[in-house]
Amino acid sequence: MDFSIKTIDAKTSLASVKAGCIVVAVYENKKLSSQAQSLDLKGAITAAIKSGDISGKAGRTLMLRKLEGVAAERVLLVGVGSNEVVTERDYSSAVEASLRALAPLGSSDAVLTLTQLEVKGRDTNWAVKTAVTAGQAQEYSTEFLKSKKENEATALKKLTLTVASSKAATSAKAAIAQALALANGIALAKELGDLAPNVVTPTYLGNLAKKLGKEHKLEIEVLERKQIEALKMGSFLAVAQGSDEPPRFIVMKHMGGKPKDAPVVLVGKGITFDSGGISLKPGAGMDEMKYDMGGAASVFGTMRAITEMGLKMNVIGVVATCENMPSGRATRPGDIVTSMSGQTIEILNTDAEGRLILADALTYVERFNPAAVIDIATLTGACVVSLGSHTSGLFTRHDEAHDSLANDLLAAGVEAGDVAWRMPLFDIYQEQMKSNFADIPNMGTPGAGSIIAACFLERFTRKYTWAHLDVAGTAWKTSPKGATGRPVGLLTSYLQKRAG
Ligand code: BES
Ligand code: MN
Ligand code: ZN
């Protein structure tokens, strides 16, 4: 979809704007937004509201055609709730409802004036960004391999967003460019998640990294099994060894800052399918474990977004990727392996594999002398129990007084509408993880499963500033099934803020 900005101030009349459709807001108390008023030349909009055809509840729509005195062919009324200062949620649902109503029309262009509404706590650029991301999200389809598509593609090709002044127009144009880069990153993360696990293999992800490296300015390194062995990543290899698919260790460098600037490093869990291994998962819903590379997908998506934005800072994306499968070569419960860090690990449950591959990835990234390391993983079912599907779990030992990492990530989540909540990482939890035979077991005693997993990772991150995002509940949704592209929004916002 093409997006553009148009200034509608006191001098320009909305009624004379030629378009397939103009979208204007109405409120629940039967009041018209000022944009709706300027199209209500003969009282047709007032009449429609009076008749009860549209309530003004956020997301309700009513299409009107050929209004007298209005140059546009159609006018779409959309409800934005009861407050003249619109809430964030009402704004978003009104934008999404407008796009849904526009999609099946014969018209290929529309003008959206909702961007001129006042949204509580947000500015015009936010309204523009939200409209662009929603427009791009509507173009995304999960029907990759359906012989007959159920949802016809939208005819809408051009969406014009209005703002109140030419000064606002300048910054809104920049906001469009940023939002498009972010939307491309989110779309990539969604696609990687949704594609079948026999397509998105570790080899596929390695090749994708090389392709991204050529298209964008990224330095790429893709390590294969021999090189991973040479690095002594015994913990990562233990997970990979049950599968016929070879593992990959992927490094993507966006060096947009000064060469000597310490990078922010993102580390993604890339289990392309998690069967549980010998500690096999139950059959019901096992297909969803294709999403167990959601952390890796968010690293790919974020790298794409920031390179397209030309972010002026150094960011390194690292992905450890393999399959977790049962076989005669697979790791057994009870096996003890030596991680790259030298710490020995007793694998009590082969289904706790994410932390095993991350342990070595987190050791590997020490070499970058990172300013901060953030790992992203669909790590624990327990995180879904605690936080459900709306909020990612954030873990870090760095408290505000010394380091603002936790607060910065939480704020970035709020900014992007991709929220996280901080969980505790108190030392005392480490006592739930003791092995009689190795330095550490890969599973603790019952209770606090997502914290125990984070405590395990913590032991491999003591040389730098680190945070962990558990996205088991947020990276995909179950009904209808689909990847969400989270937390690309949170990560991109964080990096943008950090880049200044
Ligand atoms: N990939 C799963 C976590 C998961 C489960 C994500 C359900 C989303 C939904 C992870 O590898 C796993 O299996 N974790 C185990 C750990 C346990 C064996 C200590 C879990 O959460 O049950
Ligand atoms: Mn698992
Ligand atoms: Zn897993």
Short mmCIF file of C-alpha atoms and ligand atoms in Angstrom, two decimals:
data_model
loop_
_atom_site.label_atom_id
_atom_site.label_comp_id
_atom_site.label_asym_id
_atom_site.label_seq_id
_atom_site.Cartn_x
_atom_site.Cartn_y
_atom_site.Cartn_z
CA MET A 1 0.00 0.00 0.00
CA ASP A 2 1.13 3.54 -0.77
CA PHE A 3 0.86 6.10 2.00
CA SER A 4 0.95 9.86 1.64
CA ILE A 5 0.23 12.94 3.73
CA LYS A 6 -2.16 15.76 2.93
CA THR A 7 -2.57 18.98 4.87
CA ILE A 8 -6.17 19.93 5.58
CA ASP A 9 -6.13 23.31 7.30
CA ALA A 10 -8.56 26.23 7.41
CA LYS A 11 -7.79 27.09 3.76
CA THR A 12 -8.44 23.66 2.23
CA SER A 13 -11.91 22.24 2.13
CA LEU A 14 -12.24 18.54 2.74
CA ALA A 15 -15.44 18.52 0.69
CA SER A 16 -13.51 19.41 -2.47
CA VAL A 17 -10.96 16.59 -2.07
CA LYS A 18 -11.38 14.03 -4.86
CA ALA A 19 -11.09 10.44 -3.64
CA GLY A 20 -12.77 7.05 -3.75
CA CYS A 21 -13.61 7.46 -0.10
CA ILE A 22 -13.05 9.85 2.80
CA VAL A 23 -13.06 8.39 6.30
CA VAL A 24 -14.33 10.68 9.08
CA ALA A 25 -14.97 10.11 12.78
CA VAL A 26 -18.21 10.35 14.73
CA TYR A 27 -18.63 10.17 18.51
CA GLU A 28 -20.95 8.13 20.68
CA ASN A 29 -22.91 11.17 21.88
CA LYS A 30 -24.08 11.72 18.28
CA LYS A 31 -21.48 14.45 17.84
CA LEU A 32 -19.50 14.83 14.63
CA SER A 33 -15.75 15.29 14.44
CA SER A 34 -14.84 18.56 12.76
CA GLN A 35 -13.89 16.58 9.63
CA ALA A 36 -17.35 14.98 9.58
CA GLN A 37 -18.91 18.42 10.05
CA SER A 38 -17.09 19.80 7.03
CA LEU A 39 -18.66 17.06 4.86
CA ASP A 40 -22.15 17.44 6.38
CA LEU A 41 -23.10 20.19 3.93
CA LYS A 42 -26.71 19.06 3.43
CA GLY A 43 -27.15 17.31 6.77
CA ALA A 44 -26.85 13.76 5.43
CA ILE A 45 -24.33 12.73 8.11
CA THR A 46 -26.41 14.21 10.92
CA ALA A 47 -29.45 12.40 9.51
CA ALA A 48 -27.59 9.08 9.40
CA ILE A 49 -26.59 9.43 13.04
CA LYS A 50 -30.08 10.54 14.12
CA SER A 51 -31.61 7.52 12.39
CA GLY A 52 -29.47 5.25 14.61
CA ASP A 53 -27.63 3.68 11.65
CA ILE A 54 -24.29 4.25 13.39
CA SER A 55 -23.82 4.42 17.14
CA GLY A 56 -20.42 6.04 17.36
CA LYS A 57 -19.05 3.14 19.42
CA ALA A 58 -15.39 2.64 18.55
CA GLY A 59 -15.04 0.52 15.43
CA ARG A 60 -18.64 0.85 14.13
CA THR A 61 -18.80 1.97 10.50
CA LEU A 62 -21.38 3.26 8.03
CA MET A 63 -20.73 3.84 4.33
CA LEU A 64 -22.52 6.73 2.61
CA ARG A 65 -22.41 7.39 -1.14
CA LYS A 66 -22.55 10.51 -3.28
CA LEU A 67 -23.14 13.14 -0.61
CA GLU A 68 -24.24 16.41 -2.09
CA GLY A 69 -21.42 18.94 -2.27
CA VAL A 70 -18.74 16.35 -1.50
CA ALA A 71 -16.28 15.59 -4.31
CA ALA A 72 -15.31 12.17 -2.95
CA GLU A 73 -17.45 9.26 -4.16
CA ARG A 74 -18.02 7.82 -0.71
CA VAL A 75 -17.85 8.92 2.89
CA LEU A 76 -17.14 6.32 5.54
CA LEU A 77 -18.33 7.23 9.04
CA VAL A 78 -16.44 5.47 11.79
CA GLY A 79 -17.16 5.52 15.51
CA VAL A 80 -14.34 6.51 17.85
CA GLY A 81 -16.07 6.21 21.23
CA SER A 82 -17.49 8.71 23.66
CA ASN A 83 -14.55 11.00 24.35
CA GLU A 84 -13.56 13.87 22.14
CA VAL A 85 -10.00 13.11 23.22
CA VAL A 86 -9.92 9.57 21.84
CA THR A 87 -8.29 6.70 23.73
CA GLU A 88 -5.43 4.79 22.14
CA ARG A 89 -7.47 1.61 21.90
CA ASP A 90 -10.50 3.34 20.39
CA TYR A 91 -8.26 5.03 17.82
CA SER A 92 -6.62 1.73 16.83
CA SER A 93 -9.90 -0.13 16.57
CA ALA A 94 -11.41 2.70 14.49
CA VAL A 95 -8.43 2.60 12.10
CA GLU A 96 -8.63 -1.19 11.78
CA ALA A 97 -12.40 -1.08 11.24
CA SER A 98 -11.97 1.59 8.54
CA LEU A 99 -9.43 -0.54 6.70
CA ARG A 100 -11.74 -3.55 6.94
CA ALA A 101 -14.60 -1.52 5.51
CA LEU A 102 -12.43 -0.12 2.70
CA ALA A 103 -10.94 -3.47 1.70
CA PRO A 104 -13.87 -4.96 -0.27
CA LEU A 105 -14.69 -1.68 -2.10
CA GLY A 106 -14.05 -1.18 -5.78
CA SER A 107 -12.12 1.95 -4.97
CA SER A 108 -8.32 1.90 -4.94
CA ASP A 109 -7.72 5.09 -2.98
CA ALA A 110 -9.00 6.60 0.24
CA VAL A 111 -8.38 9.54 2.55
CA LEU A 112 -8.20 8.82 6.27
CA THR A 113 -8.84 11.84 8.48
CA LEU A 114 -8.71 9.97 11.80
CA THR A 115 -5.05 11.07 12.00
CA GLN A 116 -6.38 14.55 12.81
CA LEU A 117 -8.14 13.38 15.97
CA GLU A 118 -6.65 14.14 19.35
CA VAL A 119 -5.51 10.88 20.95
CA LYS A 120 -4.89 10.80 24.68
CA GLY A 121 -1.16 10.93 25.47
CA ARG A 122 -0.12 10.51 21.81
CA ASP A 123 0.89 12.88 19.01
CA THR A 124 0.09 13.07 15.29
CA ASN A 125 3.16 11.03 14.35
CA TRP A 126 1.95 8.20 16.55
CA ALA A 127 -1.46 8.34 14.85
CA VAL A 128 0.23 8.25 11.44
CA LYS A 129 2.48 5.32 12.43
CA THR A 130 -0.47 3.38 13.81
CA ALA A 131 -2.40 3.85 10.57
CA VAL A 132 0.57 2.76 8.45
CA THR A 133 1.28 -0.36 10.53
CA ALA A 134 -2.40 -1.30 10.46
CA GLY A 135 -2.52 -0.82 6.67
CA GLN A 136 0.54 -3.00 6.17
CA ALA A 137 -0.76 -5.62 8.61
CA GLN A 138 -3.94 -5.88 6.57
CA GLU A 139 -1.93 -6.78 3.49
CA TYR A 140 -0.28 -9.69 5.31
CA SER A 141 -1.90 -13.04 4.58
CA THR A 142 -1.27 -16.46 6.14
CA GLU A 143 -2.72 -18.24 3.12
CA PHE A 144 0.76 -19.01 1.69
CA LEU A 145 -0.13 -22.47 0.47
CA LYS A 146 -3.89 -22.40 0.06
CA SER A 147 -4.71 -23.29 -3.55
CA LYS A 148 -7.72 -20.99 -3.32
CA LYS A 149 -7.40 -17.85 -1.21
CA GLU A 150 -10.40 -17.30 1.04
CA ASN A 151 -9.71 -13.62 1.68
CA GLU A 152 -9.54 -11.61 -1.53
CA ALA A 153 -6.72 -9.10 -1.68
CA THR A 154 -7.77 -5.56 -0.83
CA ALA A 155 -8.29 -3.24 -3.81
CA LEU A 156 -7.06 -0.33 -1.72
CA LYS A 157 -3.69 0.74 -3.08
CA LYS A 158 -3.31 4.30 -1.87
CA LEU A 159 -4.11 5.70 1.55
CA THR A 160 -3.80 9.43 2.18
CA LEU A 161 -3.50 10.49 5.81
CA THR A 162 -4.51 14.03 6.70
CA VAL A 163 -2.80 16.35 9.19
CA ALA A 164 -3.70 19.84 10.36
CA SER A 165 -0.69 21.91 9.24
CA SER A 166 2.18 21.86 6.77
CA LYS A 167 4.59 21.72 9.72
CA ALA A 168 2.89 18.55 10.96
CA ALA A 169 3.06 17.21 7.39
CA THR A 170 6.86 17.33 7.30
CA SER A 171 7.30 15.20 10.40
CA ALA A 172 4.39 12.95 9.45
CA LYS A 173 6.18 12.08 6.20
CA ALA A 174 9.23 10.98 8.18
CA ALA A 175 6.92 9.00 10.47
CA ILE A 176 5.55 7.12 7.43
CA ALA A 177 9.06 6.07 6.37
CA GLN A 178 9.84 4.84 9.88
CA ALA A 179 6.54 3.03 10.19
CA LEU A 180 7.07 1.28 6.85
CA ALA A 181 10.48 0.01 7.96
CA LEU A 182 8.95 -1.24 11.21
CA ALA A 183 6.03 -2.83 9.37
CA ASN A 184 8.46 -4.63 7.05
CA GLY A 185 10.31 -5.97 10.08
CA ILE A 186 7.08 -7.13 11.69
CA ALA A 187 5.93 -8.76 8.45
CA LEU A 188 9.21 -10.68 8.15
CA ALA A 189 8.93 -11.93 11.73
CA LYS A 190 5.33 -13.03 11.13
CA GLU A 191 6.15 -14.79 7.90
CA LEU A 192 9.03 -16.73 9.45
CA GLY A 193 6.79 -17.82 12.30
CA ASP A 194 3.85 -18.80 10.13
CA LEU A 195 5.76 -20.71 7.46
CA ALA A 196 5.74 -24.47 8.03
CA PRO A 197 8.54 -26.09 10.02
CA ASN A 198 9.53 -28.22 7.03
CA VAL A 199 10.20 -24.94 5.20
CA VAL A 200 11.74 -22.75 7.89
CA THR A 201 14.63 -25.01 8.89
CA PRO A 202 17.95 -23.85 10.37
CA THR A 203 19.38 -24.03 6.83
CA TYR A 204 16.57 -21.76 5.58
CA LEU A 205 17.32 -19.19 8.30
CA GLY A 206 21.04 -19.30 7.47
CA ASN A 207 20.29 -18.66 3.80
CA LEU A 208 17.84 -15.91 4.67
CA ALA A 209 20.54 -14.14 6.69
CA LYS A 210 22.88 -14.24 3.68
CA LYS A 211 20.11 -12.88 1.48
CA LEU A 212 19.36 -10.04 3.92
CA GLY A 213 23.06 -9.30 4.03
CA LYS A 214 23.09 -8.74 0.27
CA GLU A 215 19.90 -6.68 0.15
CA HIS A 216 20.67 -4.50 3.15
CA LYS A 217 23.92 -3.26 4.59
CA LEU A 218 24.51 -6.14 7.00
CA GLU A 219 27.68 -8.11 7.66
CA ILE A 220 26.70 -11.77 7.87
CA GLU A 221 28.37 -14.86 9.27
CA VAL A 222 26.66 -18.25 9.20
CA LEU A 223 28.46 -20.97 11.14
CA GLU A 224 27.83 -24.63 10.33
CA ARG A 225 28.18 -27.71 12.55
CA LYS A 226 31.97 -28.07 12.23
CA GLN A 227 32.55 -24.45 13.21
CA ILE A 228 30.05 -24.75 16.06
CA GLU A 229 31.96 -27.82 17.28
CA ALA A 230 35.23 -25.91 17.08
CA LEU A 231 33.70 -23.27 19.37
CA LYS A 232 32.92 -26.06 21.87
CA MET A 233 29.22 -25.21 22.04
CA GLY A 234 28.43 -28.52 23.72
CA SER A 235 25.12 -27.33 25.10
CA PHE A 236 23.77 -26.07 21.75
CA LEU A 237 25.01 -29.19 19.94
CA ALA A 238 23.32 -31.47 22.47
CA VAL A 239 19.95 -30.09 21.37
CA ALA A 240 20.81 -30.27 17.67
CA GLN A 241 22.13 -33.83 17.69
CA GLY A 242 18.77 -35.62 17.57
CA SER A 243 17.72 -34.03 14.30
CA ASP A 244 18.61 -34.72 10.68
CA GLU A 245 18.50 -30.97 10.05
CA PRO A 246 21.96 -29.44 10.61
CA PRO A 247 22.18 -26.50 13.05
CA ARG A 248 23.24 -22.96 12.17
CA PHE A 249 24.73 -20.16 14.24
CA ILE A 250 23.97 -16.83 12.61
CA VAL A 251 25.56 -13.42 13.23
CA MET A 252 24.19 -10.26 11.56
CA LYS A 253 25.98 -6.96 12.11
CA HIS A 254 24.44 -3.56 11.50
CA MET A 255 27.34 -1.17 12.01
CA GLY A 256 25.52 2.13 11.74
CA GLY A 257 27.50 3.78 14.56
CA LYS A 258 31.19 4.55 14.99
CA PRO A 259 33.30 1.41 14.48
CA LYS A 260 34.50 1.47 18.11
CA ASP A 261 31.06 2.02 19.70
CA ALA A 262 29.99 -0.92 21.89
CA PRO A 263 27.07 -2.68 20.17
CA VAL A 264 23.72 -3.70 21.51
CA VAL A 265 23.42 -7.44 20.90
CA LEU A 266 20.12 -9.24 20.30
CA VAL A 267 20.15 -13.02 20.78
CA GLY A 268 17.21 -15.08 19.46
CA LYS A 269 16.08 -18.63 20.27
CA GLY A 270 15.65 -20.34 16.92
CA ILE A 271 14.17 -23.79 17.59
CA THR A 272 12.48 -24.37 14.21
CA PHE A 273 10.47 -27.20 15.73
CA ASP A 274 10.29 -28.24 19.37
CA SER A 275 8.97 -31.79 19.72
CA GLY A 276 10.41 -31.90 23.22
CA GLY A 277 13.01 -34.47 22.14
CA ILE A 278 13.12 -37.71 24.17
CA SER A 279 11.05 -35.85 26.80
CA LEU A 280 8.41 -35.78 24.07
CA LYS A 281 5.59 -33.24 24.23
CA PRO A 282 1.94 -34.37 24.12
CA GLY A 283 0.47 -34.51 20.61
CA ALA A 284 -2.33 -31.95 20.97
CA GLY A 285 -1.24 -28.57 19.67
CA MET A 286 2.30 -29.74 18.96
CA ASP A 287 2.12 -28.04 15.56
CA GLU A 288 2.37 -24.72 17.40
CA MET A 289 5.94 -25.58 18.32
CA LYS A 290 6.86 -24.39 14.83
CA TYR A 291 6.68 -20.97 16.51
CA ASP A 292 9.54 -21.88 18.82
CA MET A 293 11.80 -19.79 16.60
CA GLY A 294 9.77 -16.68 17.46
CA GLY A 295 12.71 -15.10 19.30
CA ALA A 296 14.94 -15.62 16.26
CA ALA A 297 12.19 -14.27 13.98
CA SER A 298 12.04 -11.10 16.07
CA VAL A 299 15.81 -10.67 15.73
CA PHE A 300 15.51 -10.97 11.93
CA GLY A 301 12.56 -8.57 11.91
CA THR A 302 14.29 -6.01 14.10
CA MET A 303 17.49 -6.15 12.05
CA ARG A 304 15.43 -5.55 8.92
CA ALA A 305 13.56 -2.63 10.50
CA ILE A 306 16.66 -0.85 11.78
CA THR A 307 18.68 -1.27 8.58
CA GLU A 308 15.78 0.11 6.56
CA MET A 309 15.61 3.03 8.97
CA GLY A 310 19.36 3.52 8.65
CA LEU A 311 19.68 3.57 12.43
CA LYS A 312 22.91 5.26 13.48
CA MET A 313 24.20 2.75 16.00
CA ASN A 314 25.86 -0.65 16.14
CA VAL A 315 23.48 -3.56 16.60
CA ILE A 316 24.43 -7.22 16.31
CA GLY A 317 21.75 -9.87 15.84
CA VAL A 318 22.66 -13.42 16.84
CA VAL A 319 20.51 -16.49 16.19
CA ALA A 320 21.19 -20.01 17.42
CA THR A 321 18.97 -22.32 15.40
CA CYS A 322 18.29 -26.07 15.32
CA GLU A 323 15.47 -28.58 15.68
CA ASN A 324 14.64 -30.44 18.90
CA MET A 325 13.83 -34.00 17.82
CA PRO A 326 13.82 -37.50 19.32
CA SER A 327 15.99 -40.14 17.64
CA GLY A 328 18.64 -42.74 18.37
CA ARG A 329 21.18 -39.93 18.36
CA ALA A 330 19.15 -37.62 20.57
CA THR A 331 20.25 -36.44 24.01
CA ARG A 332 18.86 -38.53 26.89
CA PRO A 333 17.54 -37.18 30.18
CA GLY A 334 20.52 -37.59 32.47
CA ASP A 335 23.14 -36.73 29.86
CA ILE A 336 25.76 -34.27 31.03
CA VAL A 337 27.26 -31.81 28.55
CA THR A 338 29.91 -29.12 28.76
CA SER A 339 28.82 -25.68 27.61
CA MET A 340 31.08 -23.20 25.81
CA SER A 341 31.47 -21.36 29.13
CA GLY A 342 32.97 -24.51 30.68
CA GLN A 343 30.03 -25.01 33.04
CA THR A 344 28.70 -28.57 32.94
CA ILE A 345 24.95 -29.09 32.56
CA GLU A 346 22.87 -32.12 33.53
CA ILE A 347 20.03 -32.35 31.02
CA LEU A 348 17.15 -33.57 33.18
CA ASN A 349 14.49 -32.76 30.61
CA THR A 350 15.26 -32.53 26.90
CA ASP A 351 12.23 -30.27 26.48
CA ALA A 352 14.02 -27.50 28.36
CA GLU A 353 16.14 -27.00 25.22
CA GLY A 354 15.82 -23.25 24.65
CA ARG A 355 18.01 -22.39 27.61
CA LEU A 356 20.60 -24.91 26.38
CA ILE A 357 21.07 -23.28 23.00
CA LEU A 358 20.93 -19.78 24.50
CA ALA A 359 23.59 -20.62 27.11
CA ASP A 360 26.21 -21.02 24.38
CA ALA A 361 24.94 -18.11 22.30
CA LEU A 362 25.12 -15.87 25.39
CA THR A 363 28.70 -17.00 26.01
CA TYR A 364 29.64 -16.41 22.37
CA VAL A 365 28.53 -12.77 22.42
CA GLU A 366 31.01 -11.85 25.17
CA ARG A 367 33.52 -11.27 22.35
CA PHE A 368 31.60 -8.19 21.16
CA ASN A 369 32.14 -6.32 24.46
CA PRO A 370 28.47 -5.41 24.26
CA ALA A 371 26.88 -2.29 25.74
CA ALA A 372 23.88 -4.53 26.45
CA VAL A 373 22.66 -7.99 25.48
CA ILE A 374 18.95 -8.77 25.12
CA ASP A 375 17.86 -12.33 24.48
CA ILE A 376 14.42 -13.09 23.12
CA ALA A 377 12.90 -16.55 23.49
CA THR A 378 9.66 -18.51 23.53
CA LEU A 379 11.18 -20.04 26.61
CA THR A 380 8.56 -21.34 29.03
CA GLY A 381 4.94 -22.41 29.22
CA ALA A 382 5.09 -21.01 32.75
CA CYS A 383 5.43 -17.49 31.35
CA VAL A 384 2.13 -17.97 29.51
CA VAL A 385 0.56 -19.04 32.81
CA SER A 386 1.80 -15.89 34.57
CA LEU A 387 1.26 -13.24 31.92
CA GLY A 388 -1.03 -14.73 29.27
CA SER A 389 -0.82 -13.54 25.70
CA HIS A 390 -0.82 -9.77 26.11
CA THR A 391 2.43 -9.17 27.94
CA SER A 392 5.98 -10.45 27.50
CA GLY A 393 8.06 -11.36 30.56
CA LEU A 394 11.12 -9.18 31.20
CA PHE A 395 13.98 -10.39 33.39
CA THR A 396 17.15 -8.55 34.29
CA ARG A 397 19.34 -8.22 37.35
CA HIS A 398 20.08 -4.61 36.44
CA ASP A 399 18.19 -2.22 38.66
CA GLU A 400 17.37 1.36 37.88
CA ALA A 401 19.99 2.79 40.21
CA HIS A 402 22.86 1.26 38.21
CA ASP A 403 21.42 0.69 34.81
CA SER A 404 18.16 1.73 33.23
CA LEU A 405 17.88 -1.31 30.94
CA ALA A 406 14.73 -2.65 32.61
CA ASN A 407 12.97 0.71 32.59
CA ASP A 408 14.07 1.53 29.06
CA LEU A 409 12.73 -1.77 27.72
CA LEU A 410 9.45 -1.40 29.61
CA ALA A 411 9.05 2.16 28.29
CA ALA A 412 9.85 1.04 24.74
CA GLY A 413 7.11 -1.57 25.05
CA VAL A 414 4.57 1.06 26.07
CA GLU A 415 5.70 3.38 23.28
CA ALA A 416 5.27 0.62 20.68
CA GLY A 417 2.08 -0.89 22.09
CA ASP A 418 4.09 -4.11 22.56
CA VAL A 419 4.22 -4.30 26.32
CA ALA A 420 6.35 -6.30 28.75
CA TRP A 421 6.23 -6.68 32.53
CA ARG A 422 9.17 -7.17 34.83
CA MET A 423 9.52 -10.45 36.72
CA PRO A 424 11.85 -11.02 39.69
CA LEU A 425 15.27 -12.60 39.35
CA PHE A 426 16.22 -12.82 43.01
CA ASP A 427 19.31 -14.91 43.84
CA ILE A 428 17.27 -17.10 46.15
CA TYR A 429 15.62 -18.77 43.15
CA GLN A 430 19.02 -20.20 42.14
CA GLU A 431 18.59 -22.60 45.06
CA GLN A 432 15.83 -24.34 43.14
CA MET A 433 18.47 -25.52 40.66
CA LYS A 434 20.93 -28.02 42.07
CA SER A 435 22.48 -31.09 40.44
CA ASN A 436 24.28 -33.90 42.25
CA PHE A 437 26.37 -34.59 39.19
CA ALA A 438 27.02 -31.41 37.21
CA ASP A 439 27.44 -27.68 37.83
CA ILE A 440 23.82 -27.01 37.01
CA PRO A 441 20.70 -28.92 35.91
CA ASN A 442 18.65 -27.61 32.99
CA MET A 443 15.50 -27.80 35.11
CA GLY A 444 14.67 -26.78 38.67
CA THR A 445 12.29 -27.92 41.39
CA PRO A 446 8.60 -27.08 40.73
CA GLY A 447 7.32 -23.50 40.84
CA ALA A 448 8.34 -20.24 39.16
CA GLY A 449 9.21 -21.98 35.89
CA SER A 450 9.84 -18.83 33.87
CA ILE A 451 12.05 -17.37 36.63
CA ILE A 452 14.04 -20.59 36.96
CA ALA A 453 14.68 -20.58 33.21
CA ALA A 454 15.85 -16.95 33.44
CA CYS A 455 18.09 -17.87 36.41
CA PHE A 456 19.67 -20.55 34.25
CA LEU A 457 20.44 -18.01 31.50
CA GLU A 458 21.68 -15.54 34.09
CA ARG A 459 24.65 -17.81 34.86
CA PHE A 460 25.93 -17.31 31.33
CA THR A 461 25.59 -13.53 31.24
CA ARG A 462 27.70 -12.32 34.14
CA LYS A 463 30.25 -10.50 31.97
CA TYR A 464 27.85 -7.84 30.62
CA THR A 465 24.57 -5.96 31.04
CA TRP A 466 21.76 -8.31 30.10
CA ALA A 467 18.01 -8.67 29.83
CA HIS A 468 15.84 -11.60 28.84
CA LEU A 469 12.41 -11.40 27.18
CA ASP A 470 10.20 -14.50 27.47
CA VAL A 471 7.78 -14.21 24.55
CA ALA A 472 6.17 -17.66 24.83
CA GLY A 473 2.74 -16.03 25.22
CA THR A 474 3.14 -13.07 22.89
CA ALA A 475 5.01 -14.26 19.77
CA TRP A 476 1.96 -15.99 18.33
CA LYS A 477 -1.74 -16.35 18.96
CA THR A 478 -3.80 -19.50 18.92
CA SER A 479 -7.13 -18.43 17.46
CA PRO A 480 -6.91 -17.83 14.60
CA LYS A 481 -3.41 -19.28 14.61
CA GLY A 482 -0.77 -16.82 13.59
CA ALA A 483 2.49 -15.12 14.47
CA THR A 484 2.18 -11.61 15.93
CA GLY A 485 5.57 -10.19 14.98
CA ARG A 486 6.20 -9.33 18.63
CA PRO A 487 8.46 -8.09 20.13
CA VAL A 488 9.85 -6.39 16.99
CA GLY A 489 7.97 -3.22 17.99
CA LEU A 490 9.42 -3.14 21.49
CA LEU A 491 12.98 -3.87 20.35
CA THR A 492 12.91 -1.38 17.48
CA SER A 493 11.54 1.35 19.74
CA TYR A 494 14.22 0.61 22.31
CA LEU A 495 16.99 0.83 19.73
CA GLN A 496 15.56 4.00 18.12
CA LYS A 497 15.44 5.71 21.50
CA ARG A 498 18.95 4.56 22.31
CA ALA A 499 20.25 5.82 18.96
CA GLY A 500 18.73 9.22 19.85
N1 BES B 1 9.20 -23.95 23.68
C1 BES B 1 8.84 -24.39 24.98
C2 BES B 1 8.09 -23.32 25.77
C3 BES B 1 6.66 -23.07 25.36
C4 BES B 1 5.66 -23.91 25.79
C5 BES B 1 6.33 -21.96 24.64
C6 BES B 1 4.35 -23.65 25.46
C7 BES B 1 5.02 -21.69 24.32
C8 BES B 1 4.03 -22.53 24.73
C9 BES B 1 10.07 -24.76 25.79
O1 BES B 1 11.11 -25.30 25.04
C10 BES B 1 9.65 -25.80 26.77
O2 BES B 1 9.28 -26.86 26.34
N2 BES B 1 9.73 -25.47 28.06
C11 BES B 1 9.32 -26.37 29.07
C12 BES B 1 10.37 -26.33 30.17
C13 BES B 1 10.21 -27.39 31.22
C14 BES B 1 10.47 -28.76 30.61
C15 BES B 1 11.19 -27.13 32.34
C16 BES B 1 7.97 -25.90 29.59
O3 BES B 1 7.74 -24.69 29.66
O4 BES B 1 7.13 -26.74 29.88
MN MN B 2 10.92 -27.37 24.75
ZN ZN B 3 11.25 -24.74 23.11
#
